[in-house]
Structures are given as structure tokens and as C-alpha cells.
Tab-separated table of N, CA and C in Angstrom:
chain	number	residue	atom	x	y	z
A	1	MET	N	70.429	13.779	92.685
A	1	MET	CA	71.042	14.775	91.837
A	1	MET	C	69.978	15.317	90.885
A	2	MET	N	69.809	16.637	90.860
A	2	MET	CA	68.817	17.267	89.986
A	2	MET	C	69.495	17.729	88.705
A	3	SER	N	68.798	17.538	87.595
A	3	SER	CA	69.342	18.042	86.340
A	3	SER	C	68.564	19.284	85.940
A	4	ALA	N	69.296	20.262	85.493
A	4	ALA	CA	68.654	21.498	85.052
A	4	ALA	C	68.049	21.271	83.670
A	5	VAL	N	66.912	21.874	83.441
A	5	VAL	CA	66.284	21.783	82.129
A	5	VAL	C	67.047	22.716	81.201
A	6	GLU	N	67.550	22.147	80.141
A	6	GLU	CA	68.352	22.934	79.214
A	6	GLU	C	67.451	23.750	78.293
A	7	ARG	N	67.744	25.033	78.221
A	7	ARG	CA	67.006	25.916	77.311
A	7	ARG	C	67.736	25.934	75.972
A	8	HIS	N	66.964	25.902	74.901
A	8	HIS	CA	67.590	25.997	73.585
A	8	HIS	C	66.644	26.680	72.612
A	9	GLY	N	67.258	27.270	71.615
A	9	GLY	CA	66.494	27.995	70.610
A	9	GLY	C	65.622	27.076	69.781
A	10	PRO	N	64.729	27.664	69.013
A	10	PRO	CA	63.812	26.871	68.201
A	10	PRO	C	64.518	26.149	67.053
A	11	TYR	N	63.919	25.057	66.637
A	11	TYR	CA	64.340	24.347	65.432
A	11	TYR	C	63.075	23.814	64.767
A	12	PHE	N	63.106	23.776	63.429
A	12	PHE	CA	61.930	23.324	62.691
A	12	PHE	C	61.793	21.811	62.775
A	13	THR	N	60.588	21.361	63.058
A	13	THR	CA	60.270	19.940	62.973
A	13	THR	C	59.553	19.660	61.653
A	14	ARG	N	58.993	20.692	61.056
A	14	ARG	CA	58.390	20.601	59.724
A	14	ARG	C	58.479	21.976	59.083
A	15	GLU	N	59.311	22.078	58.053
A	15	GLU	CA	59.493	23.352	57.361
A	15	GLU	C	58.691	23.321	56.065
A	16	PRO	N	58.089	24.445	55.688
A	16	PRO	CA	57.266	24.449	54.469
A	16	PRO	C	58.100	24.239	53.207
A	17	ASN	N	57.448	23.713	52.174
A	17	ASN	CA	58.093	23.553	50.871
A	17	ASN	C	58.389	24.916	50.267
A	18	HIS	N	59.327	24.930	49.315
A	18	HIS	CA	59.726	26.187	48.678
A	18	HIS	C	58.615	26.780	47.807
A	19	THR	N	57.858	25.929	47.128
A	19	THR	CA	56.753	26.418	46.295
A	19	THR	C	55.477	25.665	46.648
A	20	ASN	N	54.371	26.338	46.422
A	20	ASN	CA	53.080	25.717	46.671
A	20	ASN	C	52.090	26.255	45.652
A	21	ASP	N	51.875	25.486	44.597
A	21	ASP	CA	50.901	25.854	43.570
A	21	ASP	C	49.613	25.087	43.849
A	22	PHE	N	48.492	25.781	43.737
A	22	PHE	CA	47.208	25.124	43.995
A	22	PHE	C	46.124	25.787	43.176
A	23	SER	N	45.004	25.095	43.028
A	23	SER	CA	43.889	25.662	42.268
A	23	SER	C	42.879	26.271	43.234
A	24	ASN	N	42.098	27.183	42.719
A	24	ASN	CA	41.087	27.831	43.554
A	24	ASN	C	40.031	26.831	44.030
A	25	SER	N	39.877	25.707	43.328
A	25	SER	CA	38.857	24.739	43.735
A	25	SER	C	39.333	23.810	44.858
A	26	THR	N	40.647	23.720	45.068
A	26	THR	CA	41.157	22.827	46.112
A	26	THR	C	41.650	23.573	47.346
A	27	GLY	N	42.188	24.773	47.160
A	27	GLY	CA	42.800	25.473	48.278
A	27	GLY	C	44.124	24.822	48.639
A	28	ALA	N	44.740	25.265	49.736
A	28	ALA	CA	46.041	24.725	50.133
A	28	ALA	C	46.257	24.893	51.625
A	29	VAL	N	47.089	24.007	52.160
A	29	VAL	CA	47.530	24.102	53.549
A	29	VAL	C	49.052	24.072	53.520
A	30	ILE	N	49.690	25.052	54.143
A	30	ILE	CA	51.148	25.108	54.211
A	30	ILE	C	51.543	24.866	55.658
A	31	TYR	N	52.278	23.788	55.861
A	31	TYR	CA	52.614	23.358	57.217
A	31	TYR	C	53.918	23.970	57.702
A	32	CYS	N	53.958	24.273	59.000
A	32	CYS	CA	55.182	24.725	59.640
A	32	CYS	C	55.062	24.407	61.123
A	33	SER	N	56.055	23.712	61.657
A	33	SER	CA	56.058	23.449	63.097
A	33	SER	C	57.492	23.493	63.602
A	34	ALA	N	57.629	23.855	64.862
A	34	ALA	CA	58.955	23.991	65.461
A	34	ALA	C	58.905	23.538	66.908
A	35	ASN	N	60.076	23.233	67.430
A	35	ASN	CA	60.208	22.842	68.819
A	35	ASN	C	61.325	23.664	69.439
A	36	GLY	N	61.435	23.624	70.726
A	36	GLY	CA	62.473	24.345	71.453
A	36	GLY	C	62.106	24.381	72.917
A	37	ASN	N	62.978	24.967	73.723
A	37	ASN	CA	62.686	25.098	75.149
A	37	ASN	C	63.133	26.479	75.607
A	38	PRO	N	62.193	27.364	75.902
A	38	PRO	CA	60.747	27.125	75.946
A	38	PRO	C	60.152	26.943	74.542
A	39	MET	N	58.950	26.371	74.500
A	39	MET	CA	58.270	26.105	73.232
A	39	MET	C	58.140	27.412	72.454
A	40	PRO	N	58.565	27.426	71.189
A	40	PRO	CA	58.501	28.672	70.418
A	40	PRO	C	57.085	29.021	69.965
A	41	SER	N	56.882	30.300	69.748
A	41	SER	CA	55.653	30.753	69.103
A	41	SER	C	55.957	30.847	67.611
A	42	ILE	N	54.927	30.650	66.800
A	42	ILE	CA	55.103	30.670	65.348
A	42	ILE	C	54.213	31.744	64.760
A	43	ARG	N	54.774	32.486	63.818
A	43	ARG	CA	53.988	33.465	63.071
A	43	ARG	C	54.396	33.368	61.604
A	44	TRP	N	53.548	33.907	60.753
A	44	TRP	CA	53.808	33.955	59.321
A	44	TRP	C	53.955	35.409	58.905
A	45	GLU	N	54.866	35.660	57.963
A	45	GLU	CA	55.039	36.992	57.385
A	45	GLU	C	55.154	36.843	55.875
A	46	THR	N	54.880	37.952	55.176
A	46	THR	CA	55.161	37.984	53.745
A	46	THR	C	56.633	38.339	53.576
A	47	LYS	N	57.137	38.230	52.346
A	47	LYS	CA	58.541	38.562	52.076
A	47	LYS	C	58.840	40.009	52.446
A	48	ASP	N	57.816	40.857	52.420
A	48	ASP	CA	57.980	42.272	52.769
A	48	ASP	C	57.882	42.507	54.270
A	49	ALA	N	57.955	41.445	55.072
A	49	ALA	CA	57.920	41.511	56.543
A	49	ALA	C	56.584	42.005	57.092
A	50	ILE	N	55.507	41.775	56.356
A	50	ILE	CA	54.169	42.118	56.835
A	50	ILE	C	53.604	40.886	57.543
A	51	VAL	N	53.205	41.055	58.797
A	51	VAL	CA	52.662	39.937	59.567
A	51	VAL	C	51.350	39.479	58.935
A	52	VAL	N	51.225	38.177	58.743
A	52	VAL	CA	50.040	37.589	58.123
A	52	VAL	C	48.930	37.476	59.164
A	53	ASN	N	47.809	38.078	58.856
A	53	ASN	CA	46.629	37.999	59.717
A	53	ASN	C	45.534	37.226	59.004
A	54	GLU	N	44.566	36.789	59.771
A	54	GLU	CA	43.437	36.069	59.197
A	54	GLU	C	42.556	37.027	58.411
A	55	ILE	N	42.116	36.558	57.248
A	55	ILE	CA	41.127	37.278	56.447
A	55	ILE	C	40.010	36.274	56.213
A	56	SER	N	38.870	36.528	56.785
A	56	SER	CA	37.766	35.575	56.797
A	56	SER	C	37.462	35.025	55.406
A	57	GLY	N	37.481	33.702	55.287
A	57	GLY	CA	37.154	33.029	54.041
A	57	GLY	C	38.247	33.060	52.995
A	58	VAL	N	39.361	33.752	53.273
A	58	VAL	CA	40.418	33.905	52.275
A	58	VAL	C	41.732	33.278	52.738
A	59	ARG	N	42.075	33.524	53.992
A	59	ARG	CA	43.333	33.015	54.537
A	59	ARG	C	43.209	32.953	56.050
A	60	HIS	N	43.656	31.847	56.653
A	60	HIS	CA	43.678	31.790	58.110
A	60	HIS	C	44.806	30.887	58.606
A	61	ILE	N	45.099	31.001	59.882
A	61	ILE	CA	46.146	30.203	60.507
A	61	ILE	C	45.471	29.237	61.472
A	62	ARG	N	45.714	27.943	61.256
A	62	ARG	CA	45.103	26.910	62.092
A	62	ARG	C	45.783	26.827	63.451
A	63	HIS	N	45.132	26.086	64.358
A	63	HIS	CA	45.675	25.881	65.708
A	63	HIS	C	47.048	25.228	65.682
A	64	ASP	N	47.374	24.481	64.611
A	64	ASP	CA	48.696	23.843	64.515
A	64	ASP	C	49.700	24.729	63.776
A	65	ASN	N	49.346	26.001	63.581
A	65	ASN	CA	50.177	27.028	62.939
A	65	ASN	C	50.304	26.875	61.426
A	66	SER	N	49.522	25.994	60.818
A	66	SER	CA	49.519	25.869	59.362
A	66	SER	C	48.816	27.077	58.755
A	67	LEU	N	49.344	27.525	57.629
A	67	LEU	CA	48.743	28.629	56.889
A	67	LEU	C	47.771	28.020	55.883
A	68	VAL	N	46.506	28.433	55.943
A	68	VAL	CA	45.459	27.803	55.143
A	68	VAL	C	44.859	28.798	54.153
A	69	PHE	N	44.778	28.345	52.903
A	69	PHE	CA	44.088	29.093	51.849
A	69	PHE	C	42.908	28.227	51.427
A	70	PRO	N	41.695	28.546	51.903
A	70	PRO	CA	40.542	27.713	51.547
A	70	PRO	C	40.195	27.847	50.061
A	71	PRO	N	39.445	26.891	49.512
A	71	PRO	CA	38.964	27.040	48.136
A	71	PRO	C	38.200	28.364	47.995
A	72	PHE	N	38.281	28.949	46.804
A	72	PHE	CA	37.620	30.241	46.589
A	72	PHE	C	37.096	30.329	45.163
A	73	ARG	N	36.124	31.224	44.973
A	73	ARG	CA	35.584	31.465	43.632
A	73	ARG	C	36.594	32.287	42.836
A	74	ALA	N	36.618	32.085	41.534
A	74	ALA	CA	37.571	32.785	40.674
A	74	ALA	C	37.507	34.294	40.876
A	75	GLU	N	36.315	34.827	41.069
A	75	GLU	CA	36.179	36.286	41.233
A	75	GLU	C	36.701	36.784	42.583
A	76	ASP	N	36.980	35.860	43.508
A	76	ASP	CA	37.511	36.256	44.818
A	76	ASP	C	39.039	36.197	44.879
A	77	TYR	N	39.673	35.934	43.742
A	77	TYR	CA	41.134	35.875	43.690
A	77	TYR	C	41.733	37.219	44.094
A	78	ARG	N	42.741	37.177	44.946
A	78	ARG	CA	43.460	38.386	45.368
A	78	ARG	C	44.949	38.134	45.191
A	79	GLN	N	45.561	38.892	44.294
A	79	GLN	CA	46.976	38.682	44.005
A	79	GLN	C	47.842	38.843	45.253
A	80	ASP	N	47.512	39.812	46.118
A	80	ASP	CA	48.329	40.046	47.313
A	80	ASP	C	48.278	38.884	48.298
A	81	ILE	N	47.292	38.008	48.147
A	81	ILE	CA	47.154	36.848	49.040
A	81	ILE	C	47.494	35.558	48.308
A	82	HIS	N	46.897	35.359	47.144
A	82	HIS	CA	46.995	34.087	46.439
A	82	HIS	C	48.230	33.956	45.548
A	83	SER	N	48.997	35.015	45.375
A	83	SER	CA	50.253	34.955	44.625
A	83	SER	C	51.262	35.815	45.370
A	84	ASN	N	51.861	35.223	46.392
A	84	ASN	CA	52.750	35.990	47.261
A	84	ASN	C	53.829	35.066	47.802
A	85	ILE	N	54.785	35.647	48.490
A	85	ILE	CA	55.866	34.886	49.108
A	85	ILE	C	55.722	35.017	50.617
A	86	TYR	N	55.678	33.875	51.294
A	86	TYR	CA	55.477	33.826	52.740
A	86	TYR	C	56.682	33.189	53.420
A	87	GLN	N	56.781	33.438	54.734
A	87	GLN	CA	57.852	32.841	55.530
A	87	GLN	C	57.326	32.528	56.922
A	88	CYS	N	57.699	31.354	57.428
A	88	CYS	CA	57.326	30.922	58.771
A	88	CYS	C	58.452	31.326	59.727
A	89	ILE	N	58.089	31.923	60.851
A	89	ILE	CA	59.073	32.395	61.826
A	89	ILE	C	58.744	31.793	63.186
A	90	ALA	N	59.728	31.144	63.785
A	90	ALA	CA	59.562	30.542	65.111
A	90	ALA	C	60.507	31.248	66.073
A	91	SER	N	59.979	31.647	67.231
A	91	SER	CA	60.844	32.348	68.181
A	91	SER	C	60.487	31.996	69.616
A	92	ASN	N	61.520	31.995	70.442
A	92	ASN	CA	61.346	31.873	71.886
A	92	ASN	C	62.370	32.797	72.546
A	93	SER	N	62.498	32.741	73.864
A	93	SER	CA	63.381	33.671	74.566
A	93	SER	C	64.858	33.427	74.261
A	94	VAL	N	65.176	32.292	73.647
A	94	VAL	CA	66.569	31.978	73.325
A	94	VAL	C	66.943	32.457	71.926
A	95	GLY	N	65.992	32.411	70.983
A	95	GLY	CA	66.322	32.818	69.626
A	95	GLY	C	65.143	32.785	68.682
A	96	THR	N	65.437	33.125	67.420
A	96	THR	CA	64.435	33.174	66.353
A	96	THR	C	65.009	32.505	65.117
A	97	ILE	N	64.188	31.718	64.435
A	97	ILE	CA	64.588	31.125	63.157
A	97	ILE	C	63.524	31.442	62.115
A	98	ARG	N	63.965	31.470	60.859
A	98	ARG	CA	63.071	31.755	59.738
A	98	ARG	C	63.165	30.613	58.738
A	99	SER	N	62.015	30.205	58.229
A	99	SER	CA	62.004	29.155	57.209
A	99	SER	C	62.479	29.734	55.884
A	100	ARG	N	62.665	28.839	54.925
A	100	ARG	CA	62.895	29.300	53.556
A	100	ARG	C	61.654	30.065	53.107
A	101	TYR	N	61.792	30.902	52.093
A	101	TYR	CA	60.626	31.576	51.527
A	101	TYR	C	59.752	30.551	50.811
A	102	VAL	N	58.443	30.760	50.879
A	102	VAL	CA	57.475	29.875	50.239
A	102	VAL	C	56.709	30.682	49.196
A	103	GLN	N	56.866	30.316	47.928
A	103	GLN	CA	56.132	30.971	46.840
A	103	GLN	C	54.767	30.310	46.725
A	104	VAL	N	53.718	31.082	46.966
A	104	VAL	CA	52.346	30.583	46.869
A	104	VAL	C	51.734	31.114	45.579
A	105	ARG	N	51.172	30.206	44.792
A	105	ARG	CA	50.525	30.603	43.536
A	105	ARG	C	49.220	29.846	43.367
A	106	ALA	N	48.144	30.585	43.352
A	106	ALA	CA	46.837	29.979	43.088
A	106	ALA	C	46.483	30.226	41.630
A	107	VAL	N	45.909	29.217	41.014
A	107	VAL	CA	45.433	29.373	39.644
A	107	VAL	C	43.943	29.104	39.616
A	108	ASN	N	43.250	29.866	38.806
A	108	ASN	CA	41.813	29.669	38.670
A	108	ASN	C	41.559	28.490	37.751
A	109	GLU	N	40.866	27.511	38.271
A	109	GLU	CA	40.514	26.330	37.500
A	109	GLU	C	39.215	26.617	36.763
A	110	CYS	N	39.079	26.060	35.587
A	110	CYS	CA	37.834	26.196	34.813
A	110	CYS	C	37.534	27.637	34.443
A	111	GLU	N	38.571	28.357	34.011
A	111	GLU	CA	38.293	29.709	33.531
A	111	GLU	C	37.538	29.574	32.219
A	112	GLU	N	36.439	30.282	32.130
A	112	GLU	CA	35.609	30.183	30.939
A	112	GLU	C	35.975	31.291	29.967
A	113	GLU	N	36.028	30.923	28.697
A	113	GLU	CA	36.274	31.929	27.676
A	113	GLU	C	34.948	32.577	27.322
A	114	VAL	N	35.005	33.877	27.119
A	114	VAL	CA	33.794	34.621	26.787
A	114	VAL	C	33.861	35.011	25.318
A	115	ASP	N	32.842	34.622	24.558
A	115	ASP	CA	32.781	35.011	23.147
A	115	ASP	C	32.231	36.419	23.055
A	116	GLU	N	32.901	37.209	22.218
A	116	GLU	CA	32.418	38.591	22.076
A	116	GLU	C	31.831	38.814	20.716
């Protein structure tokens, strides 16, 4: 007797936290993973539904679909990247699911005061 492989929509095996505050000296990794049959593809979007792409040295997506913000110099801070709301989306031919929104906030560590 043969059993048919059951197809089912994606489900999160690791959903990102609601907030992620980090310093520019440490950077951050935001994890997201999902399963399903067929295996879902994962993408990241901003709250404004803009697909997240890699920006060299600023933001990238690892092979395990984690969203990575590497450490950066204070002068390289970008509000549109380092202070934004992101969402992980998993989809396959059966369906699509969206994670909770993730508020990302980077703070510059060791900001120096300038005497005038």
C-alpha cells in the first residue's frame, strides 16, 4: 500500500522576535525559518512591502534565511535600514504566511560629544 505525500502550507519553526535593539558595534542577526511541503521559500520585506535586498556591508540574508545587520561605523548609520520594521514571509504552492512585524533599532555606541 502506497501512501501519498501530503502537501501542506508553510509553518514557522522559528519566528523572529517582535523587537530587536542592537548597537552598531555588535550588529544583529534576526532568525526566521519555516517548514512545509513543498519546502517554502523565505523572503524579507519592510512594513511598506518593499522586498529586502542585500546591501554590501550593511544588510544581507544568510543561507539559513536569517536577516543580518553587520557591525558598522557610526557614520554609516542609515535610518531606512537600521531603524525600520521588517517581516519574514514564507510561501510555497499551498500557501503563504507572514511573521509578526519586527522593529529593528540600531543605536550608535560610544557617540562622542564635540566641544564647540
